[in-house]
Coordinates of C-alpha atoms and ligand atoms in Angstrom, one line a residue:
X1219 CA -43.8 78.4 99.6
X1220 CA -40.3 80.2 98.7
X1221 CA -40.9 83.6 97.8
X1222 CA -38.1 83.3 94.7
X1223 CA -40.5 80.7 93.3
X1224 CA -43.8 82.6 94.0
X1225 CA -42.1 85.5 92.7
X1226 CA -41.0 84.0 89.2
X1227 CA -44.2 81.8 88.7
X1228 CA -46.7 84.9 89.5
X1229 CA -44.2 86.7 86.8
X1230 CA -44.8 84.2 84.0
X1231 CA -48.3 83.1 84.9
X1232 CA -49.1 86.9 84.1
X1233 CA -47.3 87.7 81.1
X1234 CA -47.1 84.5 79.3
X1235 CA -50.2 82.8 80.3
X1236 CA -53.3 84.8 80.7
X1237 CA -51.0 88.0 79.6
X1238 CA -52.7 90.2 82.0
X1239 CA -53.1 93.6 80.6
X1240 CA -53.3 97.7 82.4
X1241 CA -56.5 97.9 84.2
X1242 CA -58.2 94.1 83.4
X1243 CA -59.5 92.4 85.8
X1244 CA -58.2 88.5 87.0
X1245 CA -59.9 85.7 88.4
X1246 CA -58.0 83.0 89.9
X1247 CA -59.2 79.6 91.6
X1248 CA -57.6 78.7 93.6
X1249 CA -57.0 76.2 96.5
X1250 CA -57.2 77.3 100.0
X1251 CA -54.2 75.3 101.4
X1252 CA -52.3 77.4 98.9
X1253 CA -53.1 81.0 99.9
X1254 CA -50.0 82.1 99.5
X1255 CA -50.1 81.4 95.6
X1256 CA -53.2 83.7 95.3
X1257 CA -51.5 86.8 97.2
X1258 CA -48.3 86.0 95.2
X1259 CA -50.4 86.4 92.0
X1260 CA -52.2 89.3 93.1
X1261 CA -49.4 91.6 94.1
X1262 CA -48.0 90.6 91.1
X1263 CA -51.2 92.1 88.8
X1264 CA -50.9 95.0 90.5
X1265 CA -47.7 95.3 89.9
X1266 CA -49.1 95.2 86.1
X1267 CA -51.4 97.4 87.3
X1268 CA -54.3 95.1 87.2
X1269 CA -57.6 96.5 88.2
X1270 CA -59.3 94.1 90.6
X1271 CA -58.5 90.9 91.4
X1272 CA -60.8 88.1 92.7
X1273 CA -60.1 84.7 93.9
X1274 CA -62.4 81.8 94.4
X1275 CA -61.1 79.8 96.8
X1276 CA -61.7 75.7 96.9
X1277 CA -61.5 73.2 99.1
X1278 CA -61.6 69.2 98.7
X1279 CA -62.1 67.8 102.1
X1280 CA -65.5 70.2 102.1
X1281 CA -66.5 69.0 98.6
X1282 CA -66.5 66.0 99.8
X1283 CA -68.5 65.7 103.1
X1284 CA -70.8 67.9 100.5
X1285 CA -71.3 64.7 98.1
X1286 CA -71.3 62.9 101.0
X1287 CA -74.2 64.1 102.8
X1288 CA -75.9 66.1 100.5
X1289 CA -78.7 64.7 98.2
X1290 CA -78.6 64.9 94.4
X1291 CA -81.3 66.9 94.2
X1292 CA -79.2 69.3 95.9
X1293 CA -76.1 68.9 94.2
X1294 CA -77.7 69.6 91.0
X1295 CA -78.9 72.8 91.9
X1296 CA -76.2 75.3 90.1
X1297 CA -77.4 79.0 92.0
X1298 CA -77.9 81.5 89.7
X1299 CA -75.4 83.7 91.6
X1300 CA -72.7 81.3 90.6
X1301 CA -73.7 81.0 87.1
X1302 CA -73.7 84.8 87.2
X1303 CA -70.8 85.0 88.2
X1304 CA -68.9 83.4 86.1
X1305 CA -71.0 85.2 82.8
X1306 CA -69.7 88.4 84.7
X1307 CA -66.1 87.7 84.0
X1308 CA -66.8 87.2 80.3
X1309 CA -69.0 90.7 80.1
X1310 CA -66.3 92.4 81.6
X1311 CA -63.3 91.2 80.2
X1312 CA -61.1 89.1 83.4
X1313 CA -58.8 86.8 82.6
X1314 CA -58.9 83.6 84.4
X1315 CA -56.3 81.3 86.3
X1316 CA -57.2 78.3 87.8
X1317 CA -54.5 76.5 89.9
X1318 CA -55.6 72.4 89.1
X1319 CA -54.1 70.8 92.4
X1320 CA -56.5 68.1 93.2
X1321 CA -55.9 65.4 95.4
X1322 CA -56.8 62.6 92.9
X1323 CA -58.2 60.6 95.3
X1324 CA -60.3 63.1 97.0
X1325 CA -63.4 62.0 96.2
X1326 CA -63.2 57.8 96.6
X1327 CA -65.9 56.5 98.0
X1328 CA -68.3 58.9 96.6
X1329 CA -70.9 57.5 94.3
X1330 CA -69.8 58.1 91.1
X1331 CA -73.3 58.8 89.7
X1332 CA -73.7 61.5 92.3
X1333 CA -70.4 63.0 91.0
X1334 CA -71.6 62.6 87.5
X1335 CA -74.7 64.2 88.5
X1336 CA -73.4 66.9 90.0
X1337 CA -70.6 67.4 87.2
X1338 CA -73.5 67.3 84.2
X1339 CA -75.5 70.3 85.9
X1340 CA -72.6 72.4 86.6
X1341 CA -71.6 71.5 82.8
X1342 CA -75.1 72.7 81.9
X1343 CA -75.2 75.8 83.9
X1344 CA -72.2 77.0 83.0
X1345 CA -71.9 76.4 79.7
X1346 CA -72.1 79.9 78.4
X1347 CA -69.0 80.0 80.2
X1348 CA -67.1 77.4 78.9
X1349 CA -68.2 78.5 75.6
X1350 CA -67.1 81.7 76.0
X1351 CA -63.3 79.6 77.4
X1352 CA -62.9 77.2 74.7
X1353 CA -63.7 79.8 72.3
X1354 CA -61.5 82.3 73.6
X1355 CA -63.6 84.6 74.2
X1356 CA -61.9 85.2 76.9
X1357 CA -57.9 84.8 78.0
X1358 CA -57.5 81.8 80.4
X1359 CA -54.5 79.8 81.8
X1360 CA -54.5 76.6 83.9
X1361 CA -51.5 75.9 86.2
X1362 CA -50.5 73.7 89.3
X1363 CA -49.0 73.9 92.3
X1364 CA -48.7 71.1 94.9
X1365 CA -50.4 70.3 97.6
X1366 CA -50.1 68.4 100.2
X1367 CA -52.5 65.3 99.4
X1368 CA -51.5 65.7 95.8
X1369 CA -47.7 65.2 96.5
X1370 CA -48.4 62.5 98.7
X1371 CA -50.2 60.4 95.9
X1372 CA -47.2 61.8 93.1
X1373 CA -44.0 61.3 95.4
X1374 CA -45.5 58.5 97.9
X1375 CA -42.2 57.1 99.4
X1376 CA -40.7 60.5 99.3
X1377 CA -39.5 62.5 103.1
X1378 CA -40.8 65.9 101.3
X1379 CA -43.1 65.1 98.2
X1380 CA -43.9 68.6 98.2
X1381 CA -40.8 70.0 97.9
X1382 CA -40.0 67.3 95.2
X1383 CA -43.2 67.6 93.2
X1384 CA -42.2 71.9 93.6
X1385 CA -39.1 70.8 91.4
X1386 CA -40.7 69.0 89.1
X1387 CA -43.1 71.7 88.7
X1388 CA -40.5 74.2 88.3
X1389 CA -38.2 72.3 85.6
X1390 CA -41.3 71.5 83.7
X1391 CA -42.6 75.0 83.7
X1392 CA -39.4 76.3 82.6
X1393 CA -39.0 78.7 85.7
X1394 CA -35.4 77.0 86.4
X1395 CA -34.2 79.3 83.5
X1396 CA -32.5 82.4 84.1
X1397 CA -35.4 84.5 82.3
X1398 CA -38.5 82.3 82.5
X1399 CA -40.5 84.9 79.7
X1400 CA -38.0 84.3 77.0
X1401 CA -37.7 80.7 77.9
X1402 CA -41.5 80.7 77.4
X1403 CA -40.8 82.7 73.7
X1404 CA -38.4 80.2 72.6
X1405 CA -40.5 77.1 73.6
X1406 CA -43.7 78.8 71.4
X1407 CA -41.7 79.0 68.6
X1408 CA -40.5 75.8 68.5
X1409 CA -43.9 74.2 68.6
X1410 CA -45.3 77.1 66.5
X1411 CA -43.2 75.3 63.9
X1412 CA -44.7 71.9 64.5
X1413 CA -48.1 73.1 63.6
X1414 CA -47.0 75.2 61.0
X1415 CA -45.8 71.4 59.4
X1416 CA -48.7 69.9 60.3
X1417 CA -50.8 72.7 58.4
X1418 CA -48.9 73.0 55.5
X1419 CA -50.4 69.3 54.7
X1420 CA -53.8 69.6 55.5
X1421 CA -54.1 66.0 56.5
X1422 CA -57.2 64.4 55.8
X1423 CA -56.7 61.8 58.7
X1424 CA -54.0 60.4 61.0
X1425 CA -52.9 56.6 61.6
X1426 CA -52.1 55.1 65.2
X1427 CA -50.6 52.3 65.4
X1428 CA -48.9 50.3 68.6
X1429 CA -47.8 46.8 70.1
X1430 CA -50.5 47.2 72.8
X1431 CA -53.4 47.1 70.8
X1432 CA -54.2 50.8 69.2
X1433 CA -55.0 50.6 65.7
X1434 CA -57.0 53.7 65.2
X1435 CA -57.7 56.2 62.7
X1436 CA -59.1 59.6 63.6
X1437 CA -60.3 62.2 60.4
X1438 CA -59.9 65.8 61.2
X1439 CA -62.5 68.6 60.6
X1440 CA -62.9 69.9 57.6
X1441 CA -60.8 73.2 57.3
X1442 CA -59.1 72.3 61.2
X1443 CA -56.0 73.8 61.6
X1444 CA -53.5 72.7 64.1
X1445 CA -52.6 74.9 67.1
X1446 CA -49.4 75.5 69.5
X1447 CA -49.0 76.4 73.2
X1448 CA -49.5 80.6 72.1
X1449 CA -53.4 80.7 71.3
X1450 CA -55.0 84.2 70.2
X1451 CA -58.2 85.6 72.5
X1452 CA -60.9 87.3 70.6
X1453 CA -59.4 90.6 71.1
X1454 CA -56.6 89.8 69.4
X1455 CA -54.1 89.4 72.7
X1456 CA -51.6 86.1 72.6
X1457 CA -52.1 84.1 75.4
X1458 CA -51.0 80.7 76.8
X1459 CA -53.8 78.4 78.0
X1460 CA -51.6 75.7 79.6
X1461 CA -48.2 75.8 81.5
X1462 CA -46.8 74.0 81.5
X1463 CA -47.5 72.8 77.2
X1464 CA -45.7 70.4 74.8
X1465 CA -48.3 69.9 72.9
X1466 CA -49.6 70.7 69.1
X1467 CA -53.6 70.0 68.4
X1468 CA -56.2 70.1 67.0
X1469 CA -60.1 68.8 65.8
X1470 CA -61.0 65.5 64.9
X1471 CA -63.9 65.1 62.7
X1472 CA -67.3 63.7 64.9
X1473 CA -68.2 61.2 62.8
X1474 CA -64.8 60.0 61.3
X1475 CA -63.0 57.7 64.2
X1476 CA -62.6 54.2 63.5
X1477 CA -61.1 51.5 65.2
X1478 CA -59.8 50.7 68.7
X1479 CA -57.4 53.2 71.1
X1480 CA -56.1 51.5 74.1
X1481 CA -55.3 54.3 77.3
X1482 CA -51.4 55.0 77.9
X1483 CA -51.7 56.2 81.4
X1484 CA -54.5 55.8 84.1
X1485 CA -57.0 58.7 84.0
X1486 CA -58.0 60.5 87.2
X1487 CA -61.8 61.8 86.2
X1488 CA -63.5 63.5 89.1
X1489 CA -61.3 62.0 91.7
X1490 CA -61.9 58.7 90.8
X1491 CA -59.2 56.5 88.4
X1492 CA -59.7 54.9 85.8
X1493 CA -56.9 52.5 83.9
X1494 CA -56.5 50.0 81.4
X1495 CA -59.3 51.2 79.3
X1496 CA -60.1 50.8 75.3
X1497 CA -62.6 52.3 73.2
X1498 CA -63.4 51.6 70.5
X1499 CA -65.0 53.7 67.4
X1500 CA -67.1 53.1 64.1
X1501 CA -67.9 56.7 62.0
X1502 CA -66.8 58.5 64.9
X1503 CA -68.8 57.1 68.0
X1504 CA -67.6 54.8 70.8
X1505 CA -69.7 51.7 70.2
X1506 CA -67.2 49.0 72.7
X1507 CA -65.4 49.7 75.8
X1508 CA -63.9 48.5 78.6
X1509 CA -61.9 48.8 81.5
X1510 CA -59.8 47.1 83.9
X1511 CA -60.3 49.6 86.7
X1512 CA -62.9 52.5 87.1
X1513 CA -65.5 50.7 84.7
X1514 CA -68.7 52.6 85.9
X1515 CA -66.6 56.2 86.2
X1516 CA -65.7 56.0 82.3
X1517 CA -69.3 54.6 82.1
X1518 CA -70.7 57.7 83.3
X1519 CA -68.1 59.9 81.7
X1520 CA -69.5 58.6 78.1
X1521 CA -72.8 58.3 78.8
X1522 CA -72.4 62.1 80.0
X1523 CA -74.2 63.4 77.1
X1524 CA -73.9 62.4 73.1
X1525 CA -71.0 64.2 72.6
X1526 CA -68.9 62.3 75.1
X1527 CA -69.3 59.2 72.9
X1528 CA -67.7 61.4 70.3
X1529 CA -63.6 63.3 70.0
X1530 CA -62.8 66.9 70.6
X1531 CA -59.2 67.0 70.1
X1532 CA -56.2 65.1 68.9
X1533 CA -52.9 66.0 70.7
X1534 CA -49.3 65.2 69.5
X1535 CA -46.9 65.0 72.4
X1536 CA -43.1 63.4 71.9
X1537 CA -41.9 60.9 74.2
X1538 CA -38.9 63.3 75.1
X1539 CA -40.7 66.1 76.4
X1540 CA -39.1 67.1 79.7
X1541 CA -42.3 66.0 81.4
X1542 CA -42.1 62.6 79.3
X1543 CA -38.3 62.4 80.3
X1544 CA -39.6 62.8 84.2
X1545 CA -41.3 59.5 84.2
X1546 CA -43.1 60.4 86.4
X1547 CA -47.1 59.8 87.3
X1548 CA -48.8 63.0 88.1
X1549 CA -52.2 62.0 88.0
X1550 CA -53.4 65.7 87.0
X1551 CA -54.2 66.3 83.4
X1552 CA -52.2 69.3 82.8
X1553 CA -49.2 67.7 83.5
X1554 CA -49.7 64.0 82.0
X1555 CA -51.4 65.0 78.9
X1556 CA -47.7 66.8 78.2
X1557 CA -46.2 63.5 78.7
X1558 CA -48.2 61.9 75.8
X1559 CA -50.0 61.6 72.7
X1560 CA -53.6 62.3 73.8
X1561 CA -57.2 62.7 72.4
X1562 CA -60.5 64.0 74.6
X1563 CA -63.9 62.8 74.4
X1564 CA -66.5 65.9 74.2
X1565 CA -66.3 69.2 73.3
X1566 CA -63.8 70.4 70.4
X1567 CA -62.4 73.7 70.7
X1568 CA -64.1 75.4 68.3
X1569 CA -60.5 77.9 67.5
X1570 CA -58.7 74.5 66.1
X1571 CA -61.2 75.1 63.1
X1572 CA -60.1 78.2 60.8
X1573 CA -61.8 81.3 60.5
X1574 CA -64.4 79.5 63.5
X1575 CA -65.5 83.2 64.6
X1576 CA -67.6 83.8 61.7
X1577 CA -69.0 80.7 61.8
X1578 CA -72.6 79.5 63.6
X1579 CA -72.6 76.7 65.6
X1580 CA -75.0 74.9 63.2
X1581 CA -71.4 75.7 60.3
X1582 CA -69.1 73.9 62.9
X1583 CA -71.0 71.0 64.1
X1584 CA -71.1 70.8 59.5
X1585 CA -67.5 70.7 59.4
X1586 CA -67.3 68.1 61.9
X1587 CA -67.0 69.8 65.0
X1588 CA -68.0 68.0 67.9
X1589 CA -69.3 69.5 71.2
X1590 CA -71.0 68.6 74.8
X1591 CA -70.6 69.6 77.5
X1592 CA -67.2 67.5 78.6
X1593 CA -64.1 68.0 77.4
X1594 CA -62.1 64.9 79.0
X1595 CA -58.4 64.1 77.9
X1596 CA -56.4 60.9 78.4
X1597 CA -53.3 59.6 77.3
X1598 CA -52.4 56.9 74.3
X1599 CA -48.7 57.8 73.2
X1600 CA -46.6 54.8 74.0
X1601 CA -42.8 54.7 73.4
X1602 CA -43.6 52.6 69.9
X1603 CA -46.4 54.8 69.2
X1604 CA -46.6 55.2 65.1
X1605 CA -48.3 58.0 63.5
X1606 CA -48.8 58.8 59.8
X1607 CA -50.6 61.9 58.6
X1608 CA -52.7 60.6 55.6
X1609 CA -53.4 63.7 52.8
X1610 CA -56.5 63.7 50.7
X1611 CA -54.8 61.8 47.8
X1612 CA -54.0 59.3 50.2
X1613 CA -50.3 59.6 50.5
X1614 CA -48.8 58.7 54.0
X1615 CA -46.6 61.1 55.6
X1616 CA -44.6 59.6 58.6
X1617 CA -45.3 62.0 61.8
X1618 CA -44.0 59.7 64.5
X1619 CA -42.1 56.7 64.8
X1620 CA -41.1 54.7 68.6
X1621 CA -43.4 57.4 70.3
X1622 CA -41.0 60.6 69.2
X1623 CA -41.4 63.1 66.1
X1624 CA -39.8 62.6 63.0
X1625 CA -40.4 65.5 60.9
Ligands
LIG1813 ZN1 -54.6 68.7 74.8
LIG1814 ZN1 -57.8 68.7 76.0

């Protein structure tokens, strides 16, 4: 890949998004088509005088002949070296980048219960770890670059998709500016703003309304409080989870959803896609769905485990966010959930509730908090999407109207 983009994208990976500090240790995962990504970000900790780095590599096409020919039995079995492995990081203090790249076709053909399967024990095993993540226990980032199967699905009628989808990904990520850091400092702020709004109202739930069918309302946790691209870890460091991020968001209440949310955009879930899909809620559960492709994947998905059935995050994404503007289909999460209005079944993060580091598990599951071991995303911002915030005395506040901000 060009070493000018390598170069700037290590750069702000680093600073803004896991903010790598003097003698920590980094993690990345990353794909092994794009090895020259991981070397880019290494020189560039060391250059911050990192102390180790460590990459995990990954690689689709063998995942695949894995859940091909390998039996459940042995899918499910999570080695304790893994699981140690990944505790390890937490105990001493990494940060952790994972490039998300996946072909989103990579695994048709695969059963999806054997994918479930497999998905639900690594869940499971790991989920001191992703505790450890969605609490911020430690600092983590997520970030893409494209590969070759990936580009090909994004950009299919394109002579270069690569080079095309590289582009996109630099525009979106803001590494087109002449200083990509400040860029970065000027986009937090203005979303900083947005959930500063948001909290200063303490809505008691929000309204969504559109001409394809949504008519939902979703209560927030008690005492939630909305959060913005710049996250805090437990030791106090700043640190930017997603890049690139449009979004503000923050914790529905598990038992308050009603009503029925139809899907914006397809969802890819563990290589498989699923499109035209509608839940629908009563005191926070999914009790209807349906779906006019990938039925048995969102099947699986929500019978995962009883939080699936449940929400772990409301997202609020304008229609003219530069990734919204791109029109374009990525079919990764990170990318499409910036284009959109989104909410996740499973896990809520348990940061979007205030003061959530004093507080036991048993004190957040209380104040509506839900968890599992999931944490899916998908899109339902349309370009007539309407949103009103609704405060405890019931007085409507108008958040959105034709998919964009107001406020
Ligand atoms: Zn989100
Ligand atoms: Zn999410």
């Amino acid at each position: 890949m060009e070493e000018n983009f390598l170069k700037k994208f290590a750069e702000t990976v680093l600073k803004i998004g896991v903010n790598l500090q003097e003698n920590q240790g980094l993690e990345i995962i990353c794909p092994v088509e794009k090895s020259d990504v991981a070397v880019a970000l290494t020189e560039a900790a060391y250059r911050l005088n990192a102390k180790i780095v460590n990459v995990r590599w990954e690689c689709e096409s063998v995942d695949r002949l894995n859940y091909l020919n390998a039996d459940t039995e042995t899918l499910t079995d999570v080695p304790k070296w893994f699981i140690d492995s990944k505790n390890y990081l937490v105990k001493k203090g990494f940060c952790y980048c994972a490039i998300a790249a996946e072909d989103p076709s990579a695994f048709l053909g695969v059963p999806p219960e054997k994918l479930a399967a497999a998905a639900k024990a690594r869940g499971k095993a790991l989920k001191n770890f992703y505790e450890s993540v969605m609490s911020n226990g430690i600092r983590w980032c997520v970030v893409s670059v494209p590969t070759k199967n990936w580009a090909k699905k994004v950009f299919p009628n394109s002579v270069d998709p690569e080079n095309e989808l590289l582009g996109l990904i630099e525009k979106t990520m803001r590494l087109d500016a002449e200083n990509p850091v400040l860029a970065w400092e000027k986009h937090i702020k203005t979303l900083n703003k947005r959930a500063e709004f948001l909290n200063s109202h303490n809505f008691e739930y929000l309204h969504f309304t559109n001409s394809i069918g949504t008519d939902f309302t979703v209560g927030l946790c008690e005492d939630h409080t909305w959060i913005s691209a710049e996250e805090k870890a437990k030791d106090g460091l700043p640190f930017v989870a997603n890049m690139p991020t449009e979004e503000v968001f923050t914790a529905p209440h598990r038992l308050k959803a009603k009503g029925t949310v139809k899907s914006a955009m397809p969802l890819c879930y563990e290589g498989q896609i699923i499109d035209g899909f509608s839940l629908t809620f009563k005191n926070g559960k999914i009790v209807d769905f349906s779906a006019e492709k990938g039925y048995d994947t969102l099947k699986h998905l929500i019978e995962t485990d009883s939080g699936t059935r449940r929400l772990g995050e409301v997202a609020l994404i304008g229609k003219n966010s530069p990734i919204a503007k791109s029109k374009v289909l990525f079919f990764n999460t990170l990318f499409d959930e910036n284009a959109s209005c989104h909410i996740a079944l499973g896990k809520g993060y348990p940061t979007t509730v205030k003061n959530s580091e004093t507080l036991s598990k048993k004190a957040l599951t209380k104040k509506g908090l839900n968890d599992s071991i999931e944490h899916v995303d998908f899109m339902i911002g349309t370009a007539d999407l309407k949103i009103d915030g609704i405060k405890k005395d019931k007085t409507a506040v108008p958040l959105f109207r034709n998919g964009d901000w107001i406020i």
